[in-house]
PDB file of C-alpha atoms in Angstrom:
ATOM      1  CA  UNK A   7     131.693-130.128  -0.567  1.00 80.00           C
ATOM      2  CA  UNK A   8     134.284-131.317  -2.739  1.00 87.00           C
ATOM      3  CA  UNK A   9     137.503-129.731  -3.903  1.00 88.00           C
ATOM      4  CA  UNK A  10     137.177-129.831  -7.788  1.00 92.00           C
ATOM      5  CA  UNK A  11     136.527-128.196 -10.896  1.00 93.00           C
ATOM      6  CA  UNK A  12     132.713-126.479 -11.222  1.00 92.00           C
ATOM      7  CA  UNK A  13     133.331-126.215 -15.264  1.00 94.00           C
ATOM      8  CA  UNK A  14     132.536-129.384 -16.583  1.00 93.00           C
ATOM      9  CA  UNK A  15     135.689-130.119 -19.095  1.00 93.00           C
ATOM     10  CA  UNK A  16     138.041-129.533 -16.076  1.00 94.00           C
ATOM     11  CA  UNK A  17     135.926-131.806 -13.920  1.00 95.00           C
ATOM     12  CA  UNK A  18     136.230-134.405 -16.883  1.00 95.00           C
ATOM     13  CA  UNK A  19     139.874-134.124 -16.928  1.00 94.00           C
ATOM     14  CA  UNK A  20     139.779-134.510 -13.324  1.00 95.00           C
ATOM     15  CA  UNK A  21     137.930-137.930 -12.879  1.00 96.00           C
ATOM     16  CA  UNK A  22     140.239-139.016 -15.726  1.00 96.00           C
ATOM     17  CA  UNK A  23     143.281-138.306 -14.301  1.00 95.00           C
ATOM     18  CA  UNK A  24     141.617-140.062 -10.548  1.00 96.00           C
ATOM     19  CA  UNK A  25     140.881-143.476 -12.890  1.00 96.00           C
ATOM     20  CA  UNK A  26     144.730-143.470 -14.649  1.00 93.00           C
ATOM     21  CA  UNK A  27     145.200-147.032 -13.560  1.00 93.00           C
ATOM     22  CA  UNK A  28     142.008-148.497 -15.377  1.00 93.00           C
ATOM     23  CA  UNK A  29     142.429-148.345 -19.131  1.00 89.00           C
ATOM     24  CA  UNK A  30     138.957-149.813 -19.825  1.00 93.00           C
ATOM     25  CA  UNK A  31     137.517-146.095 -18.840  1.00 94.00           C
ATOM     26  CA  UNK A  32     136.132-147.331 -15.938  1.00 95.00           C
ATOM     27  CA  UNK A  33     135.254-144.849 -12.776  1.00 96.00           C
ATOM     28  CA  UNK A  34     135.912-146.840  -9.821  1.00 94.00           C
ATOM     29  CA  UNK A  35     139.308-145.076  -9.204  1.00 95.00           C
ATOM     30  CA  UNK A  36     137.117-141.798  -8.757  1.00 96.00           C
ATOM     31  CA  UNK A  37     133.987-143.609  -7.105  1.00 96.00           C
ATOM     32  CA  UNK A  38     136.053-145.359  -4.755  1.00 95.00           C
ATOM     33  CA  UNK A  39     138.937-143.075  -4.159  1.00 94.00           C
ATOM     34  CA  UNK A  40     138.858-139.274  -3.407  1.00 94.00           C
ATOM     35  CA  UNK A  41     134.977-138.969  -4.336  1.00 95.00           C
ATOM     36  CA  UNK A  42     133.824-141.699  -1.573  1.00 96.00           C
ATOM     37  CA  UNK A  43     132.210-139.848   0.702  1.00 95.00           C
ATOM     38  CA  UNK A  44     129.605-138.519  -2.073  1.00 95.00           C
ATOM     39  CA  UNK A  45     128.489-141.351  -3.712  1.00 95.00           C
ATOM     40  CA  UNK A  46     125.525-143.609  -1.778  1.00 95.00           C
ATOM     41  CA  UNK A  47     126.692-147.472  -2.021  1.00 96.00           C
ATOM     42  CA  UNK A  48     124.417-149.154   0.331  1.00 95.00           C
ATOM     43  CA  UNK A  49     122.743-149.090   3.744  1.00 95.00           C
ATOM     44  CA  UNK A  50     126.300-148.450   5.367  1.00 96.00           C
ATOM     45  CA  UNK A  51     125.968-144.992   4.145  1.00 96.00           C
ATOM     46  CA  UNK A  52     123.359-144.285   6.463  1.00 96.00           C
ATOM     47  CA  UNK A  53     119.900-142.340   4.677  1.00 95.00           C
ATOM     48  CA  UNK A  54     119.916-142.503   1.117  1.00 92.00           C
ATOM     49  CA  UNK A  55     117.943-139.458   1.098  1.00 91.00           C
ATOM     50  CA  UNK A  56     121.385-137.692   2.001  1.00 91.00           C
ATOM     51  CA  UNK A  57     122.962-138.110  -1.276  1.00 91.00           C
ATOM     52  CA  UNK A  58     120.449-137.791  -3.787  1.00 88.00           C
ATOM     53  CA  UNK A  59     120.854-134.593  -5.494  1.00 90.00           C
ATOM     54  CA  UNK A  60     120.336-134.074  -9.431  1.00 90.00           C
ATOM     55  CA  UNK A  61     120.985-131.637 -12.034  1.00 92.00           C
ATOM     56  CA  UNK A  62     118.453-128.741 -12.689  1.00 93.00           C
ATOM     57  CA  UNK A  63     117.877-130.355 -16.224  1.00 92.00           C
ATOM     58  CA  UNK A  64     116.627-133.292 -14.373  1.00 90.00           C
ATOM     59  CA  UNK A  65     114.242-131.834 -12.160  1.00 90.00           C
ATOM     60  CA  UNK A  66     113.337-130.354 -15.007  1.00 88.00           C
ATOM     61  CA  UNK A  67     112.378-133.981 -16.114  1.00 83.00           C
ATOM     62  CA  UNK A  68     111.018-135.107 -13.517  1.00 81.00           C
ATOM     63  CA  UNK A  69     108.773-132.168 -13.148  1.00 82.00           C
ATOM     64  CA  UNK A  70     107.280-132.161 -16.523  1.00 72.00           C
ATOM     65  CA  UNK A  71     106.151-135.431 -16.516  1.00 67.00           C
ATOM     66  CA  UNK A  72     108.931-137.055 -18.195  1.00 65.00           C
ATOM     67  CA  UNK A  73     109.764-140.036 -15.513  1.00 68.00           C
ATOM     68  CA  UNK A  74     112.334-139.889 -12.767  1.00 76.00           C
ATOM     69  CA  UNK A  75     115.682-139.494 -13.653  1.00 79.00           C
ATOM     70  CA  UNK A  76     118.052-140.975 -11.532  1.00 83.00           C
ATOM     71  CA  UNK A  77     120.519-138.966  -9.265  1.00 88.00           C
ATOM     72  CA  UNK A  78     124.126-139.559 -10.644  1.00 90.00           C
ATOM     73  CA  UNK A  79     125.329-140.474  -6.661  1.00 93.00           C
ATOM     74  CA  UNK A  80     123.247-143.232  -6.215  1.00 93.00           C
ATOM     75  CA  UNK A  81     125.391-146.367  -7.035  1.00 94.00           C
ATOM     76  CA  UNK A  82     123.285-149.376  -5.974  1.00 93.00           C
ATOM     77  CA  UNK A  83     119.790-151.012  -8.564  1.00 89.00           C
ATOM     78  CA  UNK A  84     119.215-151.767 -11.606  1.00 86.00           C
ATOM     79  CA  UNK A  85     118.007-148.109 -12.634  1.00 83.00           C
ATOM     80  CA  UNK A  86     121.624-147.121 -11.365  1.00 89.00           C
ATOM     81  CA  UNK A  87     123.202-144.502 -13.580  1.00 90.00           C
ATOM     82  CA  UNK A  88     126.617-143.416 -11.340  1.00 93.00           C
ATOM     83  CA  UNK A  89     129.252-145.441 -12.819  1.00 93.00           C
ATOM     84  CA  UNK A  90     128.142-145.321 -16.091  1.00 93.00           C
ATOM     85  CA  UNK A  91     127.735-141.705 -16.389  1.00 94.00           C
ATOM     86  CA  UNK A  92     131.351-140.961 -14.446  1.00 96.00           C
ATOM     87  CA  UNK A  93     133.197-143.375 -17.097  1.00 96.00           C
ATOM     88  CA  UNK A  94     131.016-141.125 -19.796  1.00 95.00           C
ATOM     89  CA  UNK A  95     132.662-137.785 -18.369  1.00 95.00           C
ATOM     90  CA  UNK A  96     135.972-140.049 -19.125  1.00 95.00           C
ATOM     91  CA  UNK A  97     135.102-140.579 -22.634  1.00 94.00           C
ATOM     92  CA  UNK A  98     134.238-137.383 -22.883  1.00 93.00           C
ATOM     93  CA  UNK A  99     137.535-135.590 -21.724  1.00 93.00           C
ATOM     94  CA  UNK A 100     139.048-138.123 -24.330  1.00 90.00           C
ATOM     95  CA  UNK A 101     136.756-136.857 -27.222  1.00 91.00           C
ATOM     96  CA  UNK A 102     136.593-133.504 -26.529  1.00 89.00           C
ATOM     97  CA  UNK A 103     139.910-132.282 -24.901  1.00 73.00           C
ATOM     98  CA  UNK A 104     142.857-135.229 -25.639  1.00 52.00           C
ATOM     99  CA  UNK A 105     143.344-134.857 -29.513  1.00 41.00           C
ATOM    100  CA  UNK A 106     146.985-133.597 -30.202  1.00 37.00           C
ATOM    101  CA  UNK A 107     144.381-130.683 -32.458  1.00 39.00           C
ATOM    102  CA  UNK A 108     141.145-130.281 -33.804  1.00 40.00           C
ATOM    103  CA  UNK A 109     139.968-133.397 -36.064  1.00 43.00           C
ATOM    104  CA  UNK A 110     138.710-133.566 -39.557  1.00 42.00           C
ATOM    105  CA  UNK A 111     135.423-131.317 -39.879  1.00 47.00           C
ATOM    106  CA  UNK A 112     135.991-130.102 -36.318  1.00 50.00           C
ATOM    107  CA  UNK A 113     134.075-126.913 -35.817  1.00 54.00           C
ATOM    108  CA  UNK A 114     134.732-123.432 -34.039  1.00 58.00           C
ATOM    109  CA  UNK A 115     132.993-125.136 -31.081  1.00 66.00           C
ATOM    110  CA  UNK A 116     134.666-128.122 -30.963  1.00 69.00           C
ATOM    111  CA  UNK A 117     137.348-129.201 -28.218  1.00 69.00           C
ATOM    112  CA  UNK A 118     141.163-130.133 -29.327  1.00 70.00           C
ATOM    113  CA  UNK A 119     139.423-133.285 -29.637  1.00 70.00           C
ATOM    114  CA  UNK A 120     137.820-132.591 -32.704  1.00 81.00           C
ATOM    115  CA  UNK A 121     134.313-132.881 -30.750  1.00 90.00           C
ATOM    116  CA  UNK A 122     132.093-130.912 -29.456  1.00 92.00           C
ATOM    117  CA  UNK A 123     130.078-131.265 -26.165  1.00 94.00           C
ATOM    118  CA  UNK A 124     126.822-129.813 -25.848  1.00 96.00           C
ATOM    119  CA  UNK A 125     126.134-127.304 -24.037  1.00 96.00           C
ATOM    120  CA  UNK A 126     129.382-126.304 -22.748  1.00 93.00           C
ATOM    121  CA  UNK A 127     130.941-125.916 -25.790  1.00 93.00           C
ATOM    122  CA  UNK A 128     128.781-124.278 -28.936  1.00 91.00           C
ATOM    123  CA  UNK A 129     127.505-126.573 -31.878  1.00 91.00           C
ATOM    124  CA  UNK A 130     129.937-127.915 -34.309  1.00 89.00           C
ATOM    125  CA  UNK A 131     129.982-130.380 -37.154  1.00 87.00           C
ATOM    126  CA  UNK A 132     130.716-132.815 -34.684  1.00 89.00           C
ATOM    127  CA  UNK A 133     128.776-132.072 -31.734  1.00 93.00           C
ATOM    128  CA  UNK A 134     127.816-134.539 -29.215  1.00 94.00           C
ATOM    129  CA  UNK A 135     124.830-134.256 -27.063  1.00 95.00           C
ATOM    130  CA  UNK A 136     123.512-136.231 -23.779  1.00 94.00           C
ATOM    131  CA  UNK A 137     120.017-137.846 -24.130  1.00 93.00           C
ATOM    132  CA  UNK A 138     117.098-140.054 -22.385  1.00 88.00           C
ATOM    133  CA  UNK A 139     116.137-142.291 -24.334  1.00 88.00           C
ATOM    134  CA  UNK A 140     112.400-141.818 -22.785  1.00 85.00           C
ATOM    135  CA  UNK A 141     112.491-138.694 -23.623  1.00 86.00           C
ATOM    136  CA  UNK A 142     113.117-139.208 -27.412  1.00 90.00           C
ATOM    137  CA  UNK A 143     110.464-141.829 -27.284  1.00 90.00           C
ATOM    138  CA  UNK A 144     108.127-139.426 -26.211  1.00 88.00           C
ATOM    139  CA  UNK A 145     108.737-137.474 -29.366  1.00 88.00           C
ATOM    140  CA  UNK A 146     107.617-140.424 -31.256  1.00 90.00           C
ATOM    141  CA  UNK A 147     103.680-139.719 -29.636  1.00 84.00           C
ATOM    142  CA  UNK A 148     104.031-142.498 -27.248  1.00 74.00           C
ATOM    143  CA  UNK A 149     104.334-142.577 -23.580  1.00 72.00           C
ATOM    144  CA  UNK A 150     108.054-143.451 -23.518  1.00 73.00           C
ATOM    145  CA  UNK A 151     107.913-147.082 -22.305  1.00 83.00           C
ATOM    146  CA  UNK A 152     109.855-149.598 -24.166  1.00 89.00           C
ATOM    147  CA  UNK A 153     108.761-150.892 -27.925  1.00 91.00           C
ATOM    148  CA  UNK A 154     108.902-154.334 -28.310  1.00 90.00           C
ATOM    149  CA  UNK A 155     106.913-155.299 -31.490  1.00 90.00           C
ATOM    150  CA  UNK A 156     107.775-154.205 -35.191  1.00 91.00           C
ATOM    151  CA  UNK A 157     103.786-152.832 -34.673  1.00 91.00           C
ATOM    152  CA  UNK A 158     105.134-150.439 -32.185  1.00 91.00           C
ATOM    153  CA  UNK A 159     108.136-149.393 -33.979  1.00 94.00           C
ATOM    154  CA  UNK A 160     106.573-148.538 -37.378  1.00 94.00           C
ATOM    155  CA  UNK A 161     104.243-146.511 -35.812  1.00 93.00           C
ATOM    156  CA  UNK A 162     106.762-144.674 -33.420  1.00 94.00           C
ATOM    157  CA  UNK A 163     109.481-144.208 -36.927  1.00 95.00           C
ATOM    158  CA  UNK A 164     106.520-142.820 -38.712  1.00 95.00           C
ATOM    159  CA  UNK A 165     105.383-140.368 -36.318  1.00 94.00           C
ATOM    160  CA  UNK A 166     109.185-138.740 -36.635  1.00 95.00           C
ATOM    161  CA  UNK A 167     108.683-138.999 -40.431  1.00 95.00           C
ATOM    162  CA  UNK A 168     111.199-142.029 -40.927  1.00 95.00           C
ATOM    163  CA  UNK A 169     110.424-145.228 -42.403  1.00 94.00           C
ATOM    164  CA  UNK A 170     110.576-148.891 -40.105  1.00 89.00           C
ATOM    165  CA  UNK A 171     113.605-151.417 -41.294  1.00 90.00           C
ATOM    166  CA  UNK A 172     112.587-154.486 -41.913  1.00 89.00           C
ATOM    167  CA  UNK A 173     113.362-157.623 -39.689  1.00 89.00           C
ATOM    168  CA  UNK A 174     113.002-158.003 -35.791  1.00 90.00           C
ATOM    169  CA  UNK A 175     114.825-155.957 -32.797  1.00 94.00           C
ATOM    170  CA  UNK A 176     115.181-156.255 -29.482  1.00 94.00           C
ATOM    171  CA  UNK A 177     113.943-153.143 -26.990  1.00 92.00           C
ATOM    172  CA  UNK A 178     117.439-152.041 -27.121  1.00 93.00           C
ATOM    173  CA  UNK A 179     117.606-151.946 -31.151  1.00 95.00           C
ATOM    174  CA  UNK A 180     114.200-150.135 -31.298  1.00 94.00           C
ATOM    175  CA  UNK A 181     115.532-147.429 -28.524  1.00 94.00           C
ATOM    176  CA  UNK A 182     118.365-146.796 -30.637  1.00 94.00           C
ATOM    177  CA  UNK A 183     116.658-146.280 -34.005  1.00 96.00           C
ATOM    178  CA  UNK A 184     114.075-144.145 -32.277  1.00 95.00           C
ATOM    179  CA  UNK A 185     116.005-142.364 -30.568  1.00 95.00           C
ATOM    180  CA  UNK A 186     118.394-141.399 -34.114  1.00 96.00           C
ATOM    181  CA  UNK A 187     115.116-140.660 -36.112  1.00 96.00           C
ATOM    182  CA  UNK A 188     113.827-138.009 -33.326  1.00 96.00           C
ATOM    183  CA  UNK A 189     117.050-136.533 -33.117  1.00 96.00           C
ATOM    184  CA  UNK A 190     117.360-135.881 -36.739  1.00 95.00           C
ATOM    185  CA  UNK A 191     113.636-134.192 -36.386  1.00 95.00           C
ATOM    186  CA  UNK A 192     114.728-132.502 -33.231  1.00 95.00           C
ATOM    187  CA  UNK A 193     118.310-130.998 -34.316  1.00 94.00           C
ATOM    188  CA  UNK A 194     116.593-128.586 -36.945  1.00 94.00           C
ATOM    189  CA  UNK A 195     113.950-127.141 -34.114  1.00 94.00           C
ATOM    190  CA  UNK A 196     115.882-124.452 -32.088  1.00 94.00           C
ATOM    191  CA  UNK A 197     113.876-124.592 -28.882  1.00 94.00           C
ATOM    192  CA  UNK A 198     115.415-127.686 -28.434  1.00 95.00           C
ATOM    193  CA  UNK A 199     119.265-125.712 -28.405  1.00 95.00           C
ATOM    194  CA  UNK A 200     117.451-123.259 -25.617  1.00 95.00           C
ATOM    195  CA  UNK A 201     115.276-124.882 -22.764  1.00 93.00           C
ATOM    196  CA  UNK A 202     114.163-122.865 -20.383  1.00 91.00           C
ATOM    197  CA  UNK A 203     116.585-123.032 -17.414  1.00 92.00           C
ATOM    198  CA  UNK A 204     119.474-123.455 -19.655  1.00 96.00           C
ATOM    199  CA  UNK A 205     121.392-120.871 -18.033  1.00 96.00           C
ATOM    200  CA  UNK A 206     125.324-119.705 -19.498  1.00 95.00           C
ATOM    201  CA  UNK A 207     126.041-121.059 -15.522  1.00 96.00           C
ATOM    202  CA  UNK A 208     123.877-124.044 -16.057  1.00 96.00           C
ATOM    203  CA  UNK A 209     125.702-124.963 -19.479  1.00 96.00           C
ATOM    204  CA  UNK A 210     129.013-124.243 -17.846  1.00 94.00           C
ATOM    205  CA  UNK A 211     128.722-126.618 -14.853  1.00 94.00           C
ATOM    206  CA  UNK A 212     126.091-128.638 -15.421  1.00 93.00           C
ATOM    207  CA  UNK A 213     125.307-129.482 -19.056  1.00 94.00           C
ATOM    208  CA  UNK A 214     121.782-130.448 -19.897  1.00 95.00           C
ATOM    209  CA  UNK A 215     120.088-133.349 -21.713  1.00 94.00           C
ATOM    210  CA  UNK A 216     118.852-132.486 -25.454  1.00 95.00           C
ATOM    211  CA  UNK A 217     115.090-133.151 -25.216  1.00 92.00           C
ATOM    212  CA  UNK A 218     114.249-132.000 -22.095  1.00 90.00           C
ATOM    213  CA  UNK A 219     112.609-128.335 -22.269  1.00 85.00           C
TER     214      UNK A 219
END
Protein backbone atom coordinates (compact mmCIF):
# COMPACT_ATOMS: atom_id res chain seq x y z
CA UNK A 1 0.00 0.00 0.00
CA UNK A 2 2.93 2.06 -0.12
CA UNK A 3 4.20 4.45 -2.75
CA UNK A 4 7.77 3.08 -3.53
CA UNK A 5 10.02 1.28 -5.64
CA UNK A 6 8.99 -2.74 -6.29
CA UNK A 7 12.79 -3.34 -7.69
CA UNK A 8 14.82 -3.82 -4.85
CA UNK A 9 18.04 -1.41 -5.64
CA UNK A 10 15.56 1.52 -6.07
CA UNK A 11 13.80 0.59 -2.86
CA UNK A 12 17.41 0.56 -1.25
CA UNK A 13 18.14 3.92 -2.50
CA UNK A 14 14.89 4.91 -1.23
CA UNK A 15 15.13 3.97 2.56
CA UNK A 16 18.60 5.57 2.25
CA UNK A 17 17.70 8.68 1.12
CA UNK A 18 14.40 8.51 4.12
CA UNK A 19 17.46 7.84 6.93
CA UNK A 20 19.91 10.97 5.45
CA UNK A 21 20.08 12.42 8.91
CA UNK A 22 21.54 9.21 10.69
CA UNK A 23 25.07 8.52 9.51
CA UNK A 24 25.43 5.36 11.64
CA UNK A 25 23.08 3.54 8.81
CA UNK A 26 20.47 3.30 11.05
CA UNK A 27 16.59 2.86 9.75
CA UNK A 28 14.59 4.70 12.15
CA UNK A 29 14.20 7.71 9.75
CA UNK A 30 12.32 5.13 7.39
CA UNK A 31 10.68 3.01 10.33
CA UNK A 32 9.47 5.95 11.98
CA UNK A 33 8.82 8.37 9.22
CA UNK A 34 6.95 7.75 5.89
CA UNK A 35 6.90 3.79 6.42
CA UNK A 36 4.92 4.02 9.95
CA UNK A 37 1.90 2.77 9.22
CA UNK A 38 3.52 -0.72 8.01
CA UNK A 39 5.68 -1.66 10.54
CA UNK A 40 3.95 -3.46 13.92
CA UNK A 41 5.60 -1.66 17.14
CA UNK A 42 3.45 -2.81 19.90
CA UNK A 43 -0.09 -3.45 21.13
CA UNK A 44 -1.04 0.22 19.97
CA UNK A 45 -1.03 -1.12 16.54
CA UNK A 46 -3.95 -3.06 17.16
CA UNK A 47 -3.62 -7.20 15.84
CA UNK A 48 -0.26 -8.14 15.11
CA UNK A 49 -1.59 -10.60 12.80
CA UNK A 50 -2.25 -7.47 10.45
CA UNK A 51 1.26 -6.82 9.61
CA UNK A 52 2.96 -9.94 9.38
CA UNK A 53 3.65 -10.67 5.87
CA UNK A 54 7.04 -12.36 4.56
CA UNK A 55 8.85 -12.96 1.48
CA UNK A 56 8.04 -16.10 -0.70
CA UNK A 57 11.69 -17.30 0.09
CA UNK A 58 10.61 -17.38 3.62
CA UNK A 59 7.60 -19.29 3.45
CA UNK A 60 9.60 -21.23 1.61
CA UNK A 61 11.54 -21.72 4.98
CA UNK A 62 9.18 -22.05 7.03
CA UNK A 63 7.47 -24.64 4.99
CA UNK A 64 10.29 -26.98 4.55
CA UNK A 65 11.04 -27.39 7.91
CA UNK A 66 13.68 -24.93 8.26
CA UNK A 67 12.28 -22.81 11.47
CA UNK A 68 10.23 -19.66 11.31
CA UNK A 69 11.64 -16.84 9.82
CA UNK A 70 10.62 -13.72 11.08
CA UNK A 71 8.42 -11.17 9.11
CA UNK A 72 10.64 -8.05 8.35
CA UNK A 73 7.48 -5.63 9.85
CA UNK A 74 7.47 -6.91 13.09
CA UNK A 75 9.64 -4.50 15.23
CA UNK A 76 9.14 -5.59 18.86
CA UNK A 77 11.30 -9.27 20.69
CA UNK A 78 14.24 -10.51 20.80
CA UNK A 79 13.82 -12.66 17.47
CA UNK A 80 13.10 -9.10 15.89
CA UNK A 81 14.69 -8.76 12.48
CA UNK A 82 13.00 -5.14 11.10
CA UNK A 83 15.54 -2.67 11.91
CA UNK A 84 18.31 -4.65 11.29
CA UNK A 85 17.40 -5.83 7.96
CA UNK A 86 16.13 -2.04 6.77
CA UNK A 87 19.72 -0.57 7.87
CA UNK A 88 21.07 -3.82 5.70
CA UNK A 89 19.07 -2.54 2.50
CA UNK A 90 21.17 0.81 3.53
CA UNK A 91 24.40 -0.88 3.39
CA UNK A 92 23.47 -2.39 0.59
CA UNK A 93 22.54 0.67 -1.68
CA UNK A 94 26.06 1.87 -0.37
CA UNK A 95 27.87 -1.34 -1.65
CA UNK A 96 26.17 -1.97 -4.55
CA UNK A 97 24.98 1.36 -6.19
CA UNK A 98 27.19 4.51 -4.42
CA UNK A 99 30.78 3.81 -5.85
CA UNK A 100 31.80 6.79 -8.17
CA UNK A 101 32.45 3.14 -10.74
CA UNK A 102 32.90 -0.36 -10.57
CA UNK A 103 35.70 -1.48 -7.90
CA UNK A 104 38.73 -3.60 -8.27
CA UNK A 105 37.65 -7.22 -9.55
CA UNK A 106 34.09 -5.94 -9.96
CA UNK A 107 32.24 -8.23 -12.29
CA UNK A 108 29.67 -7.81 -15.27
CA UNK A 109 27.08 -8.28 -12.49
CA UNK A 110 28.23 -6.08 -10.13
CA UNK A 111 26.58 -2.58 -9.18
CA UNK A 112 28.70 0.88 -9.61
CA UNK A 113 29.58 -0.22 -6.28
CA UNK A 114 31.88 -2.72 -7.25
CA UNK A 115 29.42 -5.41 -5.56
CA UNK A 116 27.14 -7.53 -6.47
CA UNK A 117 23.77 -8.43 -4.79
CA UNK A 118 22.35 -11.69 -5.19
CA UNK A 119 19.75 -12.33 -6.90
CA UNK A 120 18.94 -9.12 -8.39
CA UNK A 121 21.97 -8.58 -9.91
CA UNK A 122 23.93 -11.81 -11.63
CA UNK A 123 27.10 -13.37 -9.87
CA UNK A 124 30.28 -11.50 -9.87
CA UNK A 125 33.68 -11.76 -8.29
CA UNK A 126 32.29 -9.90 -5.61
CA UNK A 127 28.91 -11.05 -5.06
CA UNK A 128 27.13 -10.76 -1.88
CA UNK A 129 24.41 -13.02 -0.81
CA UNK A 130 21.69 -12.95 2.19
CA UNK A 131 21.77 -16.01 4.55
CA UNK A 132 20.21 -17.83 7.82
CA UNK A 133 22.50 -18.83 9.68
CA UNK A 134 20.13 -22.00 10.63
CA UNK A 135 19.97 -22.77 7.49
CA UNK A 136 23.78 -23.14 6.87
CA UNK A 137 23.91 -25.08 10.06
CA UNK A 138 21.68 -27.45 8.71
CA UNK A 139 24.14 -28.14 5.96
CA UNK A 140 26.56 -29.14 8.54
CA UNK A 141 24.01 -32.52 9.34
CA UNK A 142 22.72 -30.98 12.42
CA UNK A 143 19.40 -29.65 13.31
CA UNK A 144 20.40 -25.97 13.14
CA UNK A 145 20.35 -25.04 16.86
CA UNK A 146 23.26 -23.24 18.22
CA UNK A 147 26.91 -25.06 18.80
CA UNK A 148 28.35 -24.35 21.87
CA UNK A 149 31.18 -26.91 22.52
CA UNK A 150 34.46 -27.35 20.36
CA UNK A 151 32.72 -31.23 20.29
CA UNK A 152 29.96 -29.74 18.31
CA UNK A 153 31.94 -27.63 16.08
CA UNK A 154 34.51 -30.22 14.87
CA UNK A 155 31.94 -32.37 14.00
CA UNK A 156 29.69 -29.70 12.20
CA UNK A 157 33.38 -28.22 10.17
CA UNK A 158 33.99 -31.77 9.24
CA UNK A 159 30.77 -32.66 7.85
CA UNK A 160 31.37 -29.50 5.23
CA UNK A 161 34.87 -30.98 4.67
CA UNK A 162 36.79 -28.15 6.69
CA UNK A 163 38.97 -28.66 9.52
CA UNK A 164 37.99 -27.14 13.45
CA UNK A 165 40.51 -24.13 14.70
CA UNK A 166 41.81 -24.65 17.68
CA UNK A 167 40.87 -22.68 20.93
CA UNK A 168 37.29 -21.85 22.34
CA UNK A 169 34.27 -19.71 20.68
CA UNK A 170 31.35 -18.39 21.68
CA UNK A 171 27.83 -19.48 19.73
CA UNK A 172 28.35 -16.45 17.72
CA UNK A 173 32.10 -17.44 16.60
CA UNK A 174 30.96 -21.04 15.80
CA UNK A 175 27.84 -19.55 13.60
CA UNK A 176 30.20 -17.60 11.73
CA UNK A 177 32.81 -20.25 10.88
CA UNK A 178 30.01 -22.62 10.01
CA UNK A 179 28.29 -20.68 8.25
CA UNK A 180 31.79 -19.61 5.84
CA UNK A 181 32.73 -23.40 5.55
CA UNK A 182 29.06 -24.36 4.11
CA UNK A 183 29.09 -21.56 1.92
CA UNK A 184 32.32 -22.41 0.34
CA UNK A 185 30.69 -26.15 -0.15
CA UNK A 186 27.47 -24.58 -1.24
CA UNK A 187 28.78 -21.81 -3.87
CA UNK A 188 30.12 -24.64 -6.30
CA UNK A 189 26.49 -26.62 -6.24
CA UNK A 190 24.19 -24.77 -8.76
CA UNK A 191 20.84 -25.74 -7.31
CA UNK A 192 21.69 -23.55 -4.73
CA UNK A 193 21.87 -20.32 -7.60
CA UNK A 194 18.15 -21.73 -8.71
CA UNK A 195 15.54 -22.66 -5.91
CA UNK A 196 12.48 -23.44 -6.90
CA UNK A 197 10.28 -20.30 -6.67
CA UNK A 198 13.10 -18.13 -7.61
CA UNK A 199 11.21 -16.39 -10.13
CA UNK A 200 13.04 -13.33 -12.64
CA UNK A 201 9.92 -11.28 -10.59
CA UNK A 202 10.87 -12.87 -7.36
CA UNK A 203 14.71 -11.93 -7.84
CA UNK A 204 13.68 -8.51 -9.00
CA UNK A 205 11.56 -7.47 -5.98
CA UNK A 206 12.15 -9.70 -3.52
CA UNK A 207 15.62 -11.28 -3.42
CA UNK A 208 15.95 -14.64 -1.78
CA UNK A 209 18.17 -16.16 0.93
CA UNK A 210 21.12 -18.54 -0.45
CA UNK A 211 20.31 -21.87 1.24
CA UNK A 212 16.88 -22.02 1.16
CA UNK A 213 15.57 -24.34 -1.85
Amino acid sequence: GMAAPAAGPAFWALVDAACADDPDLGAHGFMEGCARAHFWMGAADGAKAGYLRWRVCEQRFNAGGGGKASTLFDCVGAAQVARASFSGMRLLHRLRGAGPGAGPGAGPGAGPGGWAVWPVDPVAPRTLVEIYTRAMLQRAGGRGGKIRDSEGLAAALAALGSDAPQGRFSDHETDVLVAAAALRVMAGEPRWWAPEGLSAEVARTEGWTFGVA
